[in-house]
Tab-separated table of C-alpha atoms in Angstrom:
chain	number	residue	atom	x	y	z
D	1	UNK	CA	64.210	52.428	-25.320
D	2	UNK	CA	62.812	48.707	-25.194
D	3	UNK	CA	64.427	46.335	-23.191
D	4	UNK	CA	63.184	43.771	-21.422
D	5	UNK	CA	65.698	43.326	-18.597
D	6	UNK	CA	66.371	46.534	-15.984
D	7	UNK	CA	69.439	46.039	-13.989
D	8	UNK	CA	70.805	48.772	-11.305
D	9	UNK	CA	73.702	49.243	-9.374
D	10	UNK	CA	73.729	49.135	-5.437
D	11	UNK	CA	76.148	51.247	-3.696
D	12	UNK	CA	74.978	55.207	-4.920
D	13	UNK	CA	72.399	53.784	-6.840
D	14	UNK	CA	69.767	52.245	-4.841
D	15	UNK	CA	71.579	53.230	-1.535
D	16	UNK	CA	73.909	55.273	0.115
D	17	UNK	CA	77.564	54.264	0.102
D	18	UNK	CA	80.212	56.434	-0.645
D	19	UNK	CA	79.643	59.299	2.299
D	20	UNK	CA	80.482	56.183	4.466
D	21	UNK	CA	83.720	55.659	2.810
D	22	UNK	CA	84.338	58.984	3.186
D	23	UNK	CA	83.850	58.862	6.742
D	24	UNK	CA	86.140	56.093	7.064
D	25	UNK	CA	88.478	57.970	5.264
D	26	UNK	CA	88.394	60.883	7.464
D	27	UNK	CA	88.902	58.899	10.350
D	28	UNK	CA	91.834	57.216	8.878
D	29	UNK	CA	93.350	60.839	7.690
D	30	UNK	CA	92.824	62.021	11.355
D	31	UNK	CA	94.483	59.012	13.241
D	32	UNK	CA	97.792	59.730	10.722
D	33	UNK	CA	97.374	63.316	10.475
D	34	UNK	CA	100.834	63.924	12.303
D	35	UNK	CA	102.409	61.805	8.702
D	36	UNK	CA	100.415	63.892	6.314
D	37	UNK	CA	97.813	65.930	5.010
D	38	UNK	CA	94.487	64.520	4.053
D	39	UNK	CA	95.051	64.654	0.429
D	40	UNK	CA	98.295	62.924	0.746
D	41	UNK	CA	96.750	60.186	2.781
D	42	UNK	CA	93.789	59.739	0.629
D	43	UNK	CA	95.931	59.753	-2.737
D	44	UNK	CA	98.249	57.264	-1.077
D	45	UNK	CA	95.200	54.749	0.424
D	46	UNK	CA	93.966	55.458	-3.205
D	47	UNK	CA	97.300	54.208	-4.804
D	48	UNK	CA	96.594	50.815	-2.434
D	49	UNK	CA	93.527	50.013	-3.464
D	50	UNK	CA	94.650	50.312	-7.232
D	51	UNK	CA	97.491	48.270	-6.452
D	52	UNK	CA	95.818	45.505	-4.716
D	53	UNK	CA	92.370	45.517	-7.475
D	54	UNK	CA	94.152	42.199	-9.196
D	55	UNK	CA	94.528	40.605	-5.597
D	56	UNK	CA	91.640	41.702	-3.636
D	57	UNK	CA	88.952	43.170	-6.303
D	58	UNK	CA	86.628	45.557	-4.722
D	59	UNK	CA	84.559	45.897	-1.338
D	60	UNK	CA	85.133	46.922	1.790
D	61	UNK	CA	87.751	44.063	3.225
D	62	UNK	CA	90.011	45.238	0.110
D	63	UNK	CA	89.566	48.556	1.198
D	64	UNK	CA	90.452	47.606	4.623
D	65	UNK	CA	93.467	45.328	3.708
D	66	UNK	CA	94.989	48.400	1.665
D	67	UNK	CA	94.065	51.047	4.369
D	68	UNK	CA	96.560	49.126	6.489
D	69	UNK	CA	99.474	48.661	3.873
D	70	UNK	CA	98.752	52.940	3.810
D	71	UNK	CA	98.950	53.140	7.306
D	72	UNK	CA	102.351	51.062	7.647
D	73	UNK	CA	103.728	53.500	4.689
D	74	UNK	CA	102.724	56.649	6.362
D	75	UNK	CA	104.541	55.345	9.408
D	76	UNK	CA	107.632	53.867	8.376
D	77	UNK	CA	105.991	50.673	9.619
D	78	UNK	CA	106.461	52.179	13.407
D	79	UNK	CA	103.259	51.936	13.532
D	80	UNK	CA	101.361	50.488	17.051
D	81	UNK	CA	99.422	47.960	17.429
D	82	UNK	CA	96.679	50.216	18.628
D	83	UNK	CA	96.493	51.738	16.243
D	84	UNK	CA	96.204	48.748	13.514
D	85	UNK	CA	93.289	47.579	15.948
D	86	UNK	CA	91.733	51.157	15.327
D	87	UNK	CA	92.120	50.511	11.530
D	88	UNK	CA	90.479	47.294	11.486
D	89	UNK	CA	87.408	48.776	13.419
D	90	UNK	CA	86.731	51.383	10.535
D	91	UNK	CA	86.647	48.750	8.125
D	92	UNK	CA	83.924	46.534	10.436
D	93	UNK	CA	82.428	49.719	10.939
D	94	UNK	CA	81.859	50.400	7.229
D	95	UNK	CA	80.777	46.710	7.441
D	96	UNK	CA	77.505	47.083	9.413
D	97	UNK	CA	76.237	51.059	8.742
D	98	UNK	CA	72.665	50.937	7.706
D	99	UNK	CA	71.159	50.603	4.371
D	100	UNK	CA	69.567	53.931	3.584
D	101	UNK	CA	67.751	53.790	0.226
D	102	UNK	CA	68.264	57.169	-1.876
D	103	UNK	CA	64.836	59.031	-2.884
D	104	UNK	CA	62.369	57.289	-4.925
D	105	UNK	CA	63.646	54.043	-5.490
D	106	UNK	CA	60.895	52.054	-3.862
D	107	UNK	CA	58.524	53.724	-6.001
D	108	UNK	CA	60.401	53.095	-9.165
D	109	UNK	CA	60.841	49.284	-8.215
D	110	UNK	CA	56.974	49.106	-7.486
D	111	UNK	CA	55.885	50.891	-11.334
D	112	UNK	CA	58.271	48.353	-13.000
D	113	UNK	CA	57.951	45.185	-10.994
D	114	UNK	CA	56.351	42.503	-13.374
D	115	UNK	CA	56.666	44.663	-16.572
D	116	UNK	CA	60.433	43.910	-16.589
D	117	UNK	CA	63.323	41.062	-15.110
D	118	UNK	CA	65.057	42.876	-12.789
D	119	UNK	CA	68.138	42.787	-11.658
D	120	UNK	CA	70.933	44.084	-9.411
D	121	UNK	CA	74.718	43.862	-10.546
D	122	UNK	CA	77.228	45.428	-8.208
D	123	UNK	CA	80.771	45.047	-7.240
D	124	UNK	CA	81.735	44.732	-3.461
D	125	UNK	CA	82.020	41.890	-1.211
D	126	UNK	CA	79.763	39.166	-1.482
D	127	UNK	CA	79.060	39.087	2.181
D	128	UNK	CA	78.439	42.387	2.590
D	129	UNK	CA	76.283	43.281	-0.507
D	130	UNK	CA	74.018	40.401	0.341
D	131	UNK	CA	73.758	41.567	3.983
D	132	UNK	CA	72.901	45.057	2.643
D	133	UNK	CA	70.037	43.873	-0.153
D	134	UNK	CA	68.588	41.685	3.210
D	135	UNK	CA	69.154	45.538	4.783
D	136	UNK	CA	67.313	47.471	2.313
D	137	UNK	CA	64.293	44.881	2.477
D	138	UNK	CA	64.229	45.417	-1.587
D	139	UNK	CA	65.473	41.906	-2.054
D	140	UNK	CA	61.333	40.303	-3.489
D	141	UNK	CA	61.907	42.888	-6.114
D	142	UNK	CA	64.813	41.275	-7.835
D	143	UNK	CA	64.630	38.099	-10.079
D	144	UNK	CA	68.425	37.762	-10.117
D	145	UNK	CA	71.230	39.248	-7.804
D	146	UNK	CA	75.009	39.751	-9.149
D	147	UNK	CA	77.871	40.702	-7.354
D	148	UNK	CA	80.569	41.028	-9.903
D	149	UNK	CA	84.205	40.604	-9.515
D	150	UNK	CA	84.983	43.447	-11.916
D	151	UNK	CA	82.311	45.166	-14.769
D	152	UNK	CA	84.459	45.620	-17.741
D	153	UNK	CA	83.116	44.800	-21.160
D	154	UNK	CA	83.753	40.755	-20.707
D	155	UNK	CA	82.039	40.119	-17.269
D	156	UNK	CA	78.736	41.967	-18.846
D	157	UNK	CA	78.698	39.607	-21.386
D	158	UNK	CA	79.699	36.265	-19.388
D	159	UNK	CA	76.630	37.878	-17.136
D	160	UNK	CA	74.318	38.056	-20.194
D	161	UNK	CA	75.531	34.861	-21.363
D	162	UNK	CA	74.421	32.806	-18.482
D	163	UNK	CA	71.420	34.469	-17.630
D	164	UNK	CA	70.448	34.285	-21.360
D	165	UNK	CA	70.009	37.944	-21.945
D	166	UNK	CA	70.161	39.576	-25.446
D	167	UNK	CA	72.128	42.396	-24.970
D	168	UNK	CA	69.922	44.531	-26.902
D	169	UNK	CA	66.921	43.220	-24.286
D	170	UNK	CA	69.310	44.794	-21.290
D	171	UNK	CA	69.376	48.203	-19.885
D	172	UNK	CA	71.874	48.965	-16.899
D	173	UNK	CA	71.237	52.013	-14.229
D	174	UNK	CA	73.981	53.288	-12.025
D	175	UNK	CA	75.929	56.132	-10.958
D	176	UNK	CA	79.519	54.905	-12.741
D	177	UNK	CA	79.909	55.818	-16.314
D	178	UNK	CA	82.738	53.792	-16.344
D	179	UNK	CA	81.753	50.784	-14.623
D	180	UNK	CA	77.512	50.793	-15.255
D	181	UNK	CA	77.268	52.816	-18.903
D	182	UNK	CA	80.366	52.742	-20.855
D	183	UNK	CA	81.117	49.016	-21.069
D	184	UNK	CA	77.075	47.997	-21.170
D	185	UNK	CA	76.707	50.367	-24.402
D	186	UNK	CA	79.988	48.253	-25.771
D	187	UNK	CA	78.010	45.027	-25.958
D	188	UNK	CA	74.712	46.338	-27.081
D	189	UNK	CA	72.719	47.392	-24.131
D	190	UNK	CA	71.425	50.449	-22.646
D	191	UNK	CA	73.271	52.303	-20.570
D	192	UNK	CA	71.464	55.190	-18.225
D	193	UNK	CA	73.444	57.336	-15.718
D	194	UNK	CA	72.033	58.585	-12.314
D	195	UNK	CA	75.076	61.015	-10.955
D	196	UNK	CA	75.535	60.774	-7.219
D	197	UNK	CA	76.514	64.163	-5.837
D	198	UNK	CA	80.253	62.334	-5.365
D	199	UNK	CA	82.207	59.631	-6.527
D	200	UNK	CA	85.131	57.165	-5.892
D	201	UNK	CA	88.175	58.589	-7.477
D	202	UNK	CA	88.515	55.352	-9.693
D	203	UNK	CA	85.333	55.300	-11.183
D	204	UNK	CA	85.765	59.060	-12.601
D	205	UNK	CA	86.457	59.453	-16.572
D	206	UNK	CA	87.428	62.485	-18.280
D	207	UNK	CA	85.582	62.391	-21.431
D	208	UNK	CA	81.693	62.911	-22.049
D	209	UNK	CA	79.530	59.753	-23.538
D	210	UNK	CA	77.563	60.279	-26.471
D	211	UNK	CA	75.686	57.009	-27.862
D	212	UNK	CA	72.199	56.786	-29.093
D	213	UNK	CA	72.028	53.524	-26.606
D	214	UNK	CA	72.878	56.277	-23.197
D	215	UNK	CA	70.831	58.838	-21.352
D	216	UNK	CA	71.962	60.767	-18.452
D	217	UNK	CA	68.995	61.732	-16.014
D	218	UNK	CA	68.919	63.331	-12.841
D	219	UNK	CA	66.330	61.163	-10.303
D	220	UNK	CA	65.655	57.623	-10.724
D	221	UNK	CA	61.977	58.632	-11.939
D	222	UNK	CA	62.894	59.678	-14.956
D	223	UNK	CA	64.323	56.150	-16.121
D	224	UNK	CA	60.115	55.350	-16.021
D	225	UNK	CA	59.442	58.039	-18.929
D	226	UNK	CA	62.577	56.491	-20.848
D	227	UNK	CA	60.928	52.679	-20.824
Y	1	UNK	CA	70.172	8.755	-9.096
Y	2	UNK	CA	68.633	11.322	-11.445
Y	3	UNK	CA	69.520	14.550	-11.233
Y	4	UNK	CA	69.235	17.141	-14.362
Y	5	UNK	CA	72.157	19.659	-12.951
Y	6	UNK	CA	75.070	18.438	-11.398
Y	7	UNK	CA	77.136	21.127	-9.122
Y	8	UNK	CA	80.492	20.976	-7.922
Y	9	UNK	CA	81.921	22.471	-4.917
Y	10	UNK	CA	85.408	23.870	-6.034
Y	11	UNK	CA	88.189	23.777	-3.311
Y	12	UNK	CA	89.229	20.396	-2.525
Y	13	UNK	CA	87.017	18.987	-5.052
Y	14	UNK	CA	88.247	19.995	-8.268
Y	15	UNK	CA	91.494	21.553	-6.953
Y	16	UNK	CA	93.635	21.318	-3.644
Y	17	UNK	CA	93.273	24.306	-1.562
Y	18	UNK	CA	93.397	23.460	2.159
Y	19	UNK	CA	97.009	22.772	2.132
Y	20	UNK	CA	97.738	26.095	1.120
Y	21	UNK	CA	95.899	27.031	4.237
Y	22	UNK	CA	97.790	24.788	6.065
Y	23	UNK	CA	101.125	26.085	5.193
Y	24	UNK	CA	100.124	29.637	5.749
Y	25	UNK	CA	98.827	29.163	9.187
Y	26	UNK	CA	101.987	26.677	9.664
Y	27	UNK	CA	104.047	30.393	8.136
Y	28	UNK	CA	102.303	32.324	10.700
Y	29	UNK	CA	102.512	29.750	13.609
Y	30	UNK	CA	106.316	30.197	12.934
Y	31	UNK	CA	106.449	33.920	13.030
Y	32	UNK	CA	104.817	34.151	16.672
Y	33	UNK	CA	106.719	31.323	17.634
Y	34	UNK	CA	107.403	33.075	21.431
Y	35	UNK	CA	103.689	33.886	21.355
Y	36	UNK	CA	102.465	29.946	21.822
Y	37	UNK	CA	102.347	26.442	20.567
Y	38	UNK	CA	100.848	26.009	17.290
Y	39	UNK	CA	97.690	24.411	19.001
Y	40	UNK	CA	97.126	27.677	20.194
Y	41	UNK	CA	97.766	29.694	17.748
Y	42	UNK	CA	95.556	27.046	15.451
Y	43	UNK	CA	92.626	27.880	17.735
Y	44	UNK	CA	93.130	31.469	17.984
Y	45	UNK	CA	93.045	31.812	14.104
Y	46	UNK	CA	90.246	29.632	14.221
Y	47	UNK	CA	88.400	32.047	16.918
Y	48	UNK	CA	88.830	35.132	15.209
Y	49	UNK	CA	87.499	33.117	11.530
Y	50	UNK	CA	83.851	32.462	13.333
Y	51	UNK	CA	83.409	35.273	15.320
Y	52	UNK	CA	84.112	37.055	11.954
Y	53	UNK	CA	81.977	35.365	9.665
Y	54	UNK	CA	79.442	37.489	9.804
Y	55	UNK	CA	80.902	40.546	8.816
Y	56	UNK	CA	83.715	39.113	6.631
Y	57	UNK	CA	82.206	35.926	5.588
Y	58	UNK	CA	84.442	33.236	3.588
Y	59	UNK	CA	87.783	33.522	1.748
Y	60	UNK	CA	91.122	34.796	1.987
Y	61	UNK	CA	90.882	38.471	2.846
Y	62	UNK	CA	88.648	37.495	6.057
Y	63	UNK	CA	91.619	35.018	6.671
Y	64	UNK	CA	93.983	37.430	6.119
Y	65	UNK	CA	92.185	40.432	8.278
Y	66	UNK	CA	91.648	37.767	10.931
Y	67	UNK	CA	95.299	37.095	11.206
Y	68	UNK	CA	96.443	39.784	11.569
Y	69	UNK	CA	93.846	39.882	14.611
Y	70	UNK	CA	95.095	37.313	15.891
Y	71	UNK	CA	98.705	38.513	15.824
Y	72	UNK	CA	97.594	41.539	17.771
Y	73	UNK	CA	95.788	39.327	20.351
Y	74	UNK	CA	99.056	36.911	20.595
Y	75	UNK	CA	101.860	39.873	21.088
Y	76	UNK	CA	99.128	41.833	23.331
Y	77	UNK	CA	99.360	44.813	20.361
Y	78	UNK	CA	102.996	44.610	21.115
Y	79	UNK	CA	103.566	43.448	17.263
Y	80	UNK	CA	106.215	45.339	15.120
Y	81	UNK	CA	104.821	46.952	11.399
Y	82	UNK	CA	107.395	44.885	10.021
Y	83	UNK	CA	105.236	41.669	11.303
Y	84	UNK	CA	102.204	43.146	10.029
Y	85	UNK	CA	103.569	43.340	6.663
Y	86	UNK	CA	104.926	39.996	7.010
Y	87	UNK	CA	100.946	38.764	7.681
Y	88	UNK	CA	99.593	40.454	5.048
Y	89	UNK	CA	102.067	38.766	2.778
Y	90	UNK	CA	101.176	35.737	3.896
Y	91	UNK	CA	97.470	36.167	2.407
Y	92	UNK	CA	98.584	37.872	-0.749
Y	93	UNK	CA	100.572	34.365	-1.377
Y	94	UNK	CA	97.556	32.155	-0.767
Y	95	UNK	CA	95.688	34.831	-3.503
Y	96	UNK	CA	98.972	33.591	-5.893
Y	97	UNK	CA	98.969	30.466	-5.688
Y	98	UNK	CA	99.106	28.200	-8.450
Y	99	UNK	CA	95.897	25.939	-9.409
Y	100	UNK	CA	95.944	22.488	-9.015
Y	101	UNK	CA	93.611	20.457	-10.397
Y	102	UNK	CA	92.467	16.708	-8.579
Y	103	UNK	CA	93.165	13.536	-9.932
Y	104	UNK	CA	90.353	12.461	-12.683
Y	105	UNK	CA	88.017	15.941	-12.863
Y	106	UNK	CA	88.987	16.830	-15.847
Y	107	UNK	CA	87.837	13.011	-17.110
Y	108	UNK	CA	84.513	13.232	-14.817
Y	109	UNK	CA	83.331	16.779	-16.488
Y	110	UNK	CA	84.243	15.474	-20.066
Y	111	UNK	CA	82.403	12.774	-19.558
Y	112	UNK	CA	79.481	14.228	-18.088
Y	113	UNK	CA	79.494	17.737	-20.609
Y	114	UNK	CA	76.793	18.329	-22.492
Y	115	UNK	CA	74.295	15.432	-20.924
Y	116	UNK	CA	73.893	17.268	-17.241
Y	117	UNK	CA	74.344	20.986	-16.594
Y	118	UNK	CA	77.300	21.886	-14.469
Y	119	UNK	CA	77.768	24.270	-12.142
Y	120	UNK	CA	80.330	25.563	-9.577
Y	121	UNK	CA	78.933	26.231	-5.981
Y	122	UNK	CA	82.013	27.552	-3.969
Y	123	UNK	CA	82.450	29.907	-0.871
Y	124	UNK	CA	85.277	32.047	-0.874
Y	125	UNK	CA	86.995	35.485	-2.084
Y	126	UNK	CA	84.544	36.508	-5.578
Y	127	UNK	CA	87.902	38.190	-7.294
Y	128	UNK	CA	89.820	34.856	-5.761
Y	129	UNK	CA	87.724	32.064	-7.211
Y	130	UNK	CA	87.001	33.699	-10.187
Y	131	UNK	CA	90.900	33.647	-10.788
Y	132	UNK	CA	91.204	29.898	-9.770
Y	133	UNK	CA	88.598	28.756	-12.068
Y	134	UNK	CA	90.420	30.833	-15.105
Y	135	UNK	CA	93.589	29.586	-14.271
Y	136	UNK	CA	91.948	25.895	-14.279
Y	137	UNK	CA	91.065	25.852	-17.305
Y	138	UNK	CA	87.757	24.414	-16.309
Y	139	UNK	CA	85.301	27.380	-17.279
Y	140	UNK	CA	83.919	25.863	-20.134
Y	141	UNK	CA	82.520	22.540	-18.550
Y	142	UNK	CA	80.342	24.653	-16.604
Y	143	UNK	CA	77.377	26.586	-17.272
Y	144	UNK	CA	77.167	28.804	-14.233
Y	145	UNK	CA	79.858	29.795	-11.429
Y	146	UNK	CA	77.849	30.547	-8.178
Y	147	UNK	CA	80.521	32.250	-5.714
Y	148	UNK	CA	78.317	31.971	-2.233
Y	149	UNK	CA	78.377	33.989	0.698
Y	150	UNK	CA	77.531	30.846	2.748
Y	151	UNK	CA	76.102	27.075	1.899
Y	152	UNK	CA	73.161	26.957	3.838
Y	153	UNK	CA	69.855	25.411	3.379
Y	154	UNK	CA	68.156	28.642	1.852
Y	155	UNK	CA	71.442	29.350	0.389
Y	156	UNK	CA	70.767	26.186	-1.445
Y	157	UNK	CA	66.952	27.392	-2.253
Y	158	UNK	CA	67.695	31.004	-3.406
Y	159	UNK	CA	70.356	29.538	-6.009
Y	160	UNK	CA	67.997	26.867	-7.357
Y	161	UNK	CA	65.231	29.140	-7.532
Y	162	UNK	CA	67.335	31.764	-9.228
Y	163	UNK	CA	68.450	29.323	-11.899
Y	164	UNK	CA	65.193	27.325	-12.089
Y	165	UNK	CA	66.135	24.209	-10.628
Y	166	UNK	CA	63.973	21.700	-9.002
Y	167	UNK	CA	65.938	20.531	-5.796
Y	168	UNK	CA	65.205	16.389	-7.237
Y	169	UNK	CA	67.022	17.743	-10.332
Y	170	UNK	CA	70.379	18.709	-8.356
Y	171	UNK	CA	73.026	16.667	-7.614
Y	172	UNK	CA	75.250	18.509	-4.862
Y	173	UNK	CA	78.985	16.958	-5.278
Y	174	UNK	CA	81.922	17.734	-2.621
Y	175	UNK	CA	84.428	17.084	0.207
Y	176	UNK	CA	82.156	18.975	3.640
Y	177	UNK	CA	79.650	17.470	4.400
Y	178	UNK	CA	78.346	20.222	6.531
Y	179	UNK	CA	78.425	22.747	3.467
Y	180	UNK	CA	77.848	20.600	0.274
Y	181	UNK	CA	76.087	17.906	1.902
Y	182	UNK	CA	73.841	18.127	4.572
Y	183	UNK	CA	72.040	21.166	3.537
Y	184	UNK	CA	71.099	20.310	0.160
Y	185	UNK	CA	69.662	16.462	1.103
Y	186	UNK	CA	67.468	19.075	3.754
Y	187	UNK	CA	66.404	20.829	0.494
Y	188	UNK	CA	65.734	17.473	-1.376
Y	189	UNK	CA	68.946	16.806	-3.083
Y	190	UNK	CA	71.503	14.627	-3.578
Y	191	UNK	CA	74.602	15.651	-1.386
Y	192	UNK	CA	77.274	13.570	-2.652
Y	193	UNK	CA	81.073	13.248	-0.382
Y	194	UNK	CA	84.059	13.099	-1.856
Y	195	UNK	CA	86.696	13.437	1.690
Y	196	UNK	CA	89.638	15.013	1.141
Y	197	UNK	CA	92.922	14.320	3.343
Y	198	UNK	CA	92.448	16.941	5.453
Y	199	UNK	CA	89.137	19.242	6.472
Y	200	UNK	CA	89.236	22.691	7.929
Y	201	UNK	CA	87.944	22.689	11.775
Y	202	UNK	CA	85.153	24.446	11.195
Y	203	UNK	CA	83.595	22.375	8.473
Y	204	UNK	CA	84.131	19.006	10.598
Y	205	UNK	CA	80.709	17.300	11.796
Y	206	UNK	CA	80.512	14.584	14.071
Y	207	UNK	CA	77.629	12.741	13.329
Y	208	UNK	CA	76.915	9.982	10.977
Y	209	UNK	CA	75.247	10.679	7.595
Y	210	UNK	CA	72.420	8.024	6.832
Y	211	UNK	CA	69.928	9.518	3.803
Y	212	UNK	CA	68.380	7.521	1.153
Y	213	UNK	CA	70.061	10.514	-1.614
Y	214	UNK	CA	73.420	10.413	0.180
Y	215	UNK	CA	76.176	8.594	-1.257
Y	216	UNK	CA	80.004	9.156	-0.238
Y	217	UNK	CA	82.644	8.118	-2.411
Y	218	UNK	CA	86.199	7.806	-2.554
Y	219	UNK	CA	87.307	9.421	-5.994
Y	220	UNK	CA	85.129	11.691	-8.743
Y	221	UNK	CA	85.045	8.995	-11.270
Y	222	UNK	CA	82.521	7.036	-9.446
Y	223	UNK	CA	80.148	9.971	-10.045
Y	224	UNK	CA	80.026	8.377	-13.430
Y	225	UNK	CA	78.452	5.591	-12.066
Y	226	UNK	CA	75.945	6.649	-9.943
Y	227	UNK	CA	74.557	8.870	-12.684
């Protein structure tokens, strides 16, 4: 593989996310438990977050906004006041956990700063993902940062486009085939998958990718025997 | 003047956007009606906006979470789900809302396509301004949408030196001075004003601006004369 470009995904990719999420989530099941089971919950604060994608897009507000459309479900809108205070503190919670960088990553940034434009393209709030590449202290590494609204197919390319990329030059790491791999192989690029030990419901696919443009590896090293 | 790129701010410079605002915090003022005057309720809003900028930063879903802060402050967490709801509506209008475009832009970035870049510096909701400026129609004019977290000075610097932009090439073009203004004639730009009826609180100044690259006008066609 020869490109010239090497972007990477944030959250699960360069740092711990979802486990926080998850927390949140288990705080939220435990505050409601008496109006369901955790599954229930989840699957319904799930069903929110789906819902509300074309209004809020992703990040941690959105998940916020839709954990408290959940809550006044579960509840039959009876729901205290208290209680939606409680809410809104997991969400600025979430908002200010630390950045902790998975294994390796530093060392992976070091070997390939200067060789190759890099780049990080994540979804999220703006706010937030900019507080948590000031966080990480991994910011002098990057020549460009992009928070996306969405990563289908068509925002890769409007990306490429204006930062006047060849797909072909572009190779994108992260731990979503659907959202890093799939749609970057579409357009011509690379597409390399790092699996984090979980992931968001939404980003999960059912099928396995085969394209000579992918590779599935295990630790962020590897992607350094692959360029 | 000289500049090489010329950057628009987006709400209330190409399209009206504050008096959506307006009428949802006038929506809102009317639901807590036996909670305080407007004045208050104004200032309340206003409250919970800064001391959540931080963690929220710009847009409509900080607006939104804020409100619905505020609605717990006014009815002392005596509020009703059903009010809640009724809050949360209020945001997902103002993330509806139709685009309307100011008098004359589409003439000003006709005229000015394909002899200076254009760009689109906005705050606000990523998901939410990506939507306005599809709906406008105006994507094409521009060469690069730059949805920022804030407007800063070294906002200002990390953009241009992103997109390779001498700050004596930029021209700066919108209705706060604080935000569109003031920090990019620190930077070495031109900041021109374009006021528009009405200005949120927070992005009111009350100083005088006096700078040999500072021009304010009254309507974006005189742009074409000062370039």
């Amino acid at each position: 593989m020869n490109p010239k470009v090497i972007a990477f995904d944030a959250d699960d990719t360069l740092w711990h996310n979802e486990p926080y999420f998850d927390e949140a989530q288990a705080k939220f099941c435990d505050l409601f438990r008496d109006f369901g089971s955790h599954q229930e919950i989840l699957r319904l604060i799930l069903t929110h977050q789906v819902r509300n994608l074309p209004l809020y897009g992703f990040g941690i507000k959105a998940f916020t906004l839709s954990m408290i459309e959940s809550a006044l479900e579960l509840t039959n809108h009876q729901i205290s006041g208290n209680d939606i205070q409680k809410v809104i503190q997991i969400g600025k919670e979430l908002l200010a956990k630390p950045v902790e960088l998975l294994p390796n990553v530093v060392e992976v940034l070091e070997a390939l700063k200067g060789k190759y434009k890099l780049i990080v393209a994540t979804k999220g709030d703006l706010k937030d993902q900019h507080r948590k590449l000031h966080d990480s202290g991994l910011g002098h590494y990057f020549h460009h940062i992009e928070v996306m609204s969405d990563k289908t197919d068509s925002d890769y390319q409007k990306m490429l486009g204006r930062l006047d990329i060849l797909p072909q030059d572009f190779m994108m790491i992260g731990n979503s085939l659907k959202s890093d791999v799939l749609p970057v192989l579409n357009i011509g690029g690379y597409g390399i998958h790092i699996p984090y030990h979980t992931t968001w419901e939404y980003e999960k696919i059912d099928f396995e990718v085969q394209h000579p443009n992918f590779k599935a590896i295990e630790n962020i090293t590897e992607v350094l025997s692959l360029v």
